[in-house]
Amino acid sequence: LVQELHLLRPTLRAVVVLGAFGWQAALPAFAEAGWTVPRPRPAFAHGARVPLDGLELFGCFHVSQRNTFTGRLTPAMLRDVLRTAAKAAGLPTR
């Protein structure tokens, strides 16, 4: 992951991280790849938005059956995070 982040760094503008487990793994990887990660490390939350040196990091509940079947993550919630991340990356949205 760290090697891929190094390669993507020149063009990467936004990243959506799925779930608290992914969030815990992503923050150290971004730090090792050269981004400045705030201390203390930001806590995971759905809709969390953390700026990292020109990159916006977004938290989103994982799209597991447990989260979707219980309504913890709805299609509208997922679309909102993805749309916000796309805007942050400078991509067109509808």
mmCIF file of C-alpha atoms in Angstrom:
data_model
loop_
_atom_site.group_PDB
_atom_site.id
_atom_site.type_symbol
_atom_site.label_atom_id
_atom_site.label_comp_id
_atom_site.label_asym_id
_atom_site.label_seq_id
_atom_site.Cartn_x
_atom_site.Cartn_y
_atom_site.Cartn_z
ATOM 1 C CA LEU A 1 0.000 0.000 0.000
ATOM 2 C CA VAL A 2 2.768 2.438 0.893
ATOM 3 C CA GLN A 3 4.483 1.858 -2.462
ATOM 4 C CA GLU A 4 1.226 2.487 -4.300
ATOM 5 C CA LEU A 5 0.618 5.668 -2.313
ATOM 6 C CA HIS A 6 4.086 6.898 -3.318
ATOM 7 C CA LEU A 7 3.190 6.300 -6.960
ATOM 8 C CA LEU A 8 -0.225 7.953 -6.649
ATOM 9 C CA ARG A 9 0.934 10.937 -4.608
ATOM 10 C CA PRO A 10 1.369 13.395 -7.510
ATOM 11 C CA THR A 11 -2.270 13.051 -8.604
ATOM 12 C CA LEU A 12 -4.141 11.736 -5.554
ATOM 13 C CA ARG A 13 -6.622 14.309 -4.201
ATOM 14 C CA ALA A 14 -9.194 12.299 -2.226
ATOM 15 C CA VAL A 15 -9.435 8.854 -0.646
ATOM 16 C CA VAL A 16 -12.480 7.128 0.836
ATOM 17 C CA VAL A 17 -11.550 4.671 3.576
ATOM 18 C CA LEU A 18 -14.104 1.980 4.381
ATOM 19 C CA GLY A 19 -14.606 1.080 8.016
ATOM 20 C CA ALA A 20 -12.708 1.640 11.244
ATOM 21 C CA PHE A 21 -10.333 -1.232 10.482
ATOM 22 C CA GLY A 22 -9.408 0.357 7.144
ATOM 23 C CA TRP A 23 -9.050 3.752 8.837
ATOM 24 C CA GLN A 24 -6.613 2.334 11.406
ATOM 25 C CA ALA A 25 -4.553 0.767 8.617
ATOM 26 C CA ALA A 26 -4.684 3.751 6.267
ATOM 27 C CA LEU A 27 -3.427 6.479 8.589
ATOM 28 C CA PRO A 28 -0.011 4.887 9.282
ATOM 29 C CA ALA A 29 0.332 4.017 5.581
ATOM 30 C CA PHE A 30 -0.273 7.637 4.586
ATOM 31 C CA ALA A 31 2.239 8.782 7.201
ATOM 32 C CA GLU A 32 4.844 6.320 5.934
ATOM 33 C CA ALA A 33 4.197 7.487 2.363
ATOM 34 C CA GLY A 34 5.043 11.060 3.359
ATOM 35 C CA TRP A 35 1.770 12.740 4.264
ATOM 36 C CA THR A 36 1.558 14.557 7.580
ATOM 37 C CA VAL A 37 -1.057 12.810 9.710
ATOM 38 C CA PRO A 38 -2.413 14.887 12.628
ATOM 39 C CA ARG A 39 -1.544 13.860 16.168
ATOM 40 C CA PRO A 40 -3.442 12.536 17.918
ATOM 41 C CA ARG A 41 -4.645 10.496 14.977
ATOM 42 C CA PRO A 42 -8.170 11.410 13.926
ATOM 43 C CA ALA A 43 -10.852 9.009 15.089
ATOM 44 C CA PHE A 44 -12.902 7.116 12.538
ATOM 45 C CA ALA A 45 -16.452 8.242 11.922
ATOM 46 C CA HIS A 46 -18.771 7.975 8.976
ATOM 47 C CA GLY A 47 -18.384 11.230 7.083
ATOM 48 C CA ALA A 48 -15.096 12.105 8.791
ATOM 49 C CA ARG A 49 -12.980 14.407 6.639
ATOM 50 C CA VAL A 50 -9.298 14.892 7.350
ATOM 51 C CA PRO A 51 -6.980 17.109 5.276
ATOM 52 C CA LEU A 52 -3.511 15.624 4.671
ATOM 53 C CA ASP A 53 -1.136 17.909 2.721
ATOM 54 C CA GLY A 54 -3.339 18.469 -0.341
ATOM 55 C CA LEU A 55 -5.230 15.202 0.083
ATOM 56 C CA GLU A 56 -8.661 14.810 1.655
ATOM 57 C CA LEU A 57 -9.250 11.586 3.563
ATOM 58 C CA PHE A 58 -12.886 10.527 4.057
ATOM 59 C CA GLY A 59 -14.289 7.919 6.424
ATOM 60 C CA CYS A 60 -17.241 5.772 5.408
ATOM 61 C CA PHE A 61 -18.934 2.862 7.129
ATOM 62 C CA HIS A 62 -17.991 -0.387 5.422
ATOM 63 C CA VAL A 63 -20.514 -1.624 2.869
ATOM 64 C CA SER A 64 -20.948 -4.942 4.679
ATOM 65 C CA GLN A 65 -24.271 -6.745 4.902
ATOM 66 C CA ARG A 66 -24.325 -6.015 8.611
ATOM 67 C CA ASN A 67 -24.152 -2.269 7.991
ATOM 68 C CA THR A 68 -26.453 -2.177 4.988
ATOM 69 C CA PHE A 69 -29.123 -4.607 6.231
ATOM 70 C CA THR A 70 -29.393 -2.806 9.579
ATOM 71 C CA GLY A 71 -29.559 0.645 7.977
ATOM 72 C CA ARG A 72 -26.368 1.830 9.624
ATOM 73 C CA LEU A 73 -25.196 2.632 6.088
ATOM 74 C CA THR A 74 -27.863 3.612 3.591
ATOM 75 C CA PRO A 75 -27.400 4.138 -0.147
ATOM 76 C CA ALA A 76 -27.923 7.868 0.411
ATOM 77 C CA MET A 77 -25.169 7.972 3.061
ATOM 78 C CA LEU A 78 -22.733 6.186 0.748
ATOM 79 C CA ARG A 79 -23.603 8.450 -2.186
ATOM 80 C CA ASP A 80 -23.084 11.518 -0.003
ATOM 81 C CA VAL A 81 -19.556 10.486 1.031
ATOM 82 C CA LEU A 82 -18.612 9.496 -2.516
ATOM 83 C CA ARG A 83 -20.043 12.722 -3.963
ATOM 84 C CA THR A 84 -18.219 14.839 -1.378
ATOM 85 C CA ALA A 85 -14.946 13.018 -2.079
ATOM 86 C CA ALA A 86 -15.410 13.470 -5.825
ATOM 87 C CA LYS A 87 -15.949 17.222 -5.341
ATOM 88 C CA ALA A 88 -12.833 17.414 -3.154
ATOM 89 C CA ALA A 89 -10.877 15.652 -5.908
ATOM 90 C CA GLY A 90 -12.136 18.137 -8.493
ATOM 91 C CA LEU A 91 -14.230 15.558 -10.345
ATOM 92 C CA PRO A 92 -17.602 16.385 -11.867
ATOM 93 C CA THR A 93 -20.621 15.246 -9.868
ATOM 94 C CA ARG A 94 -24.326 15.203 -10.517
#
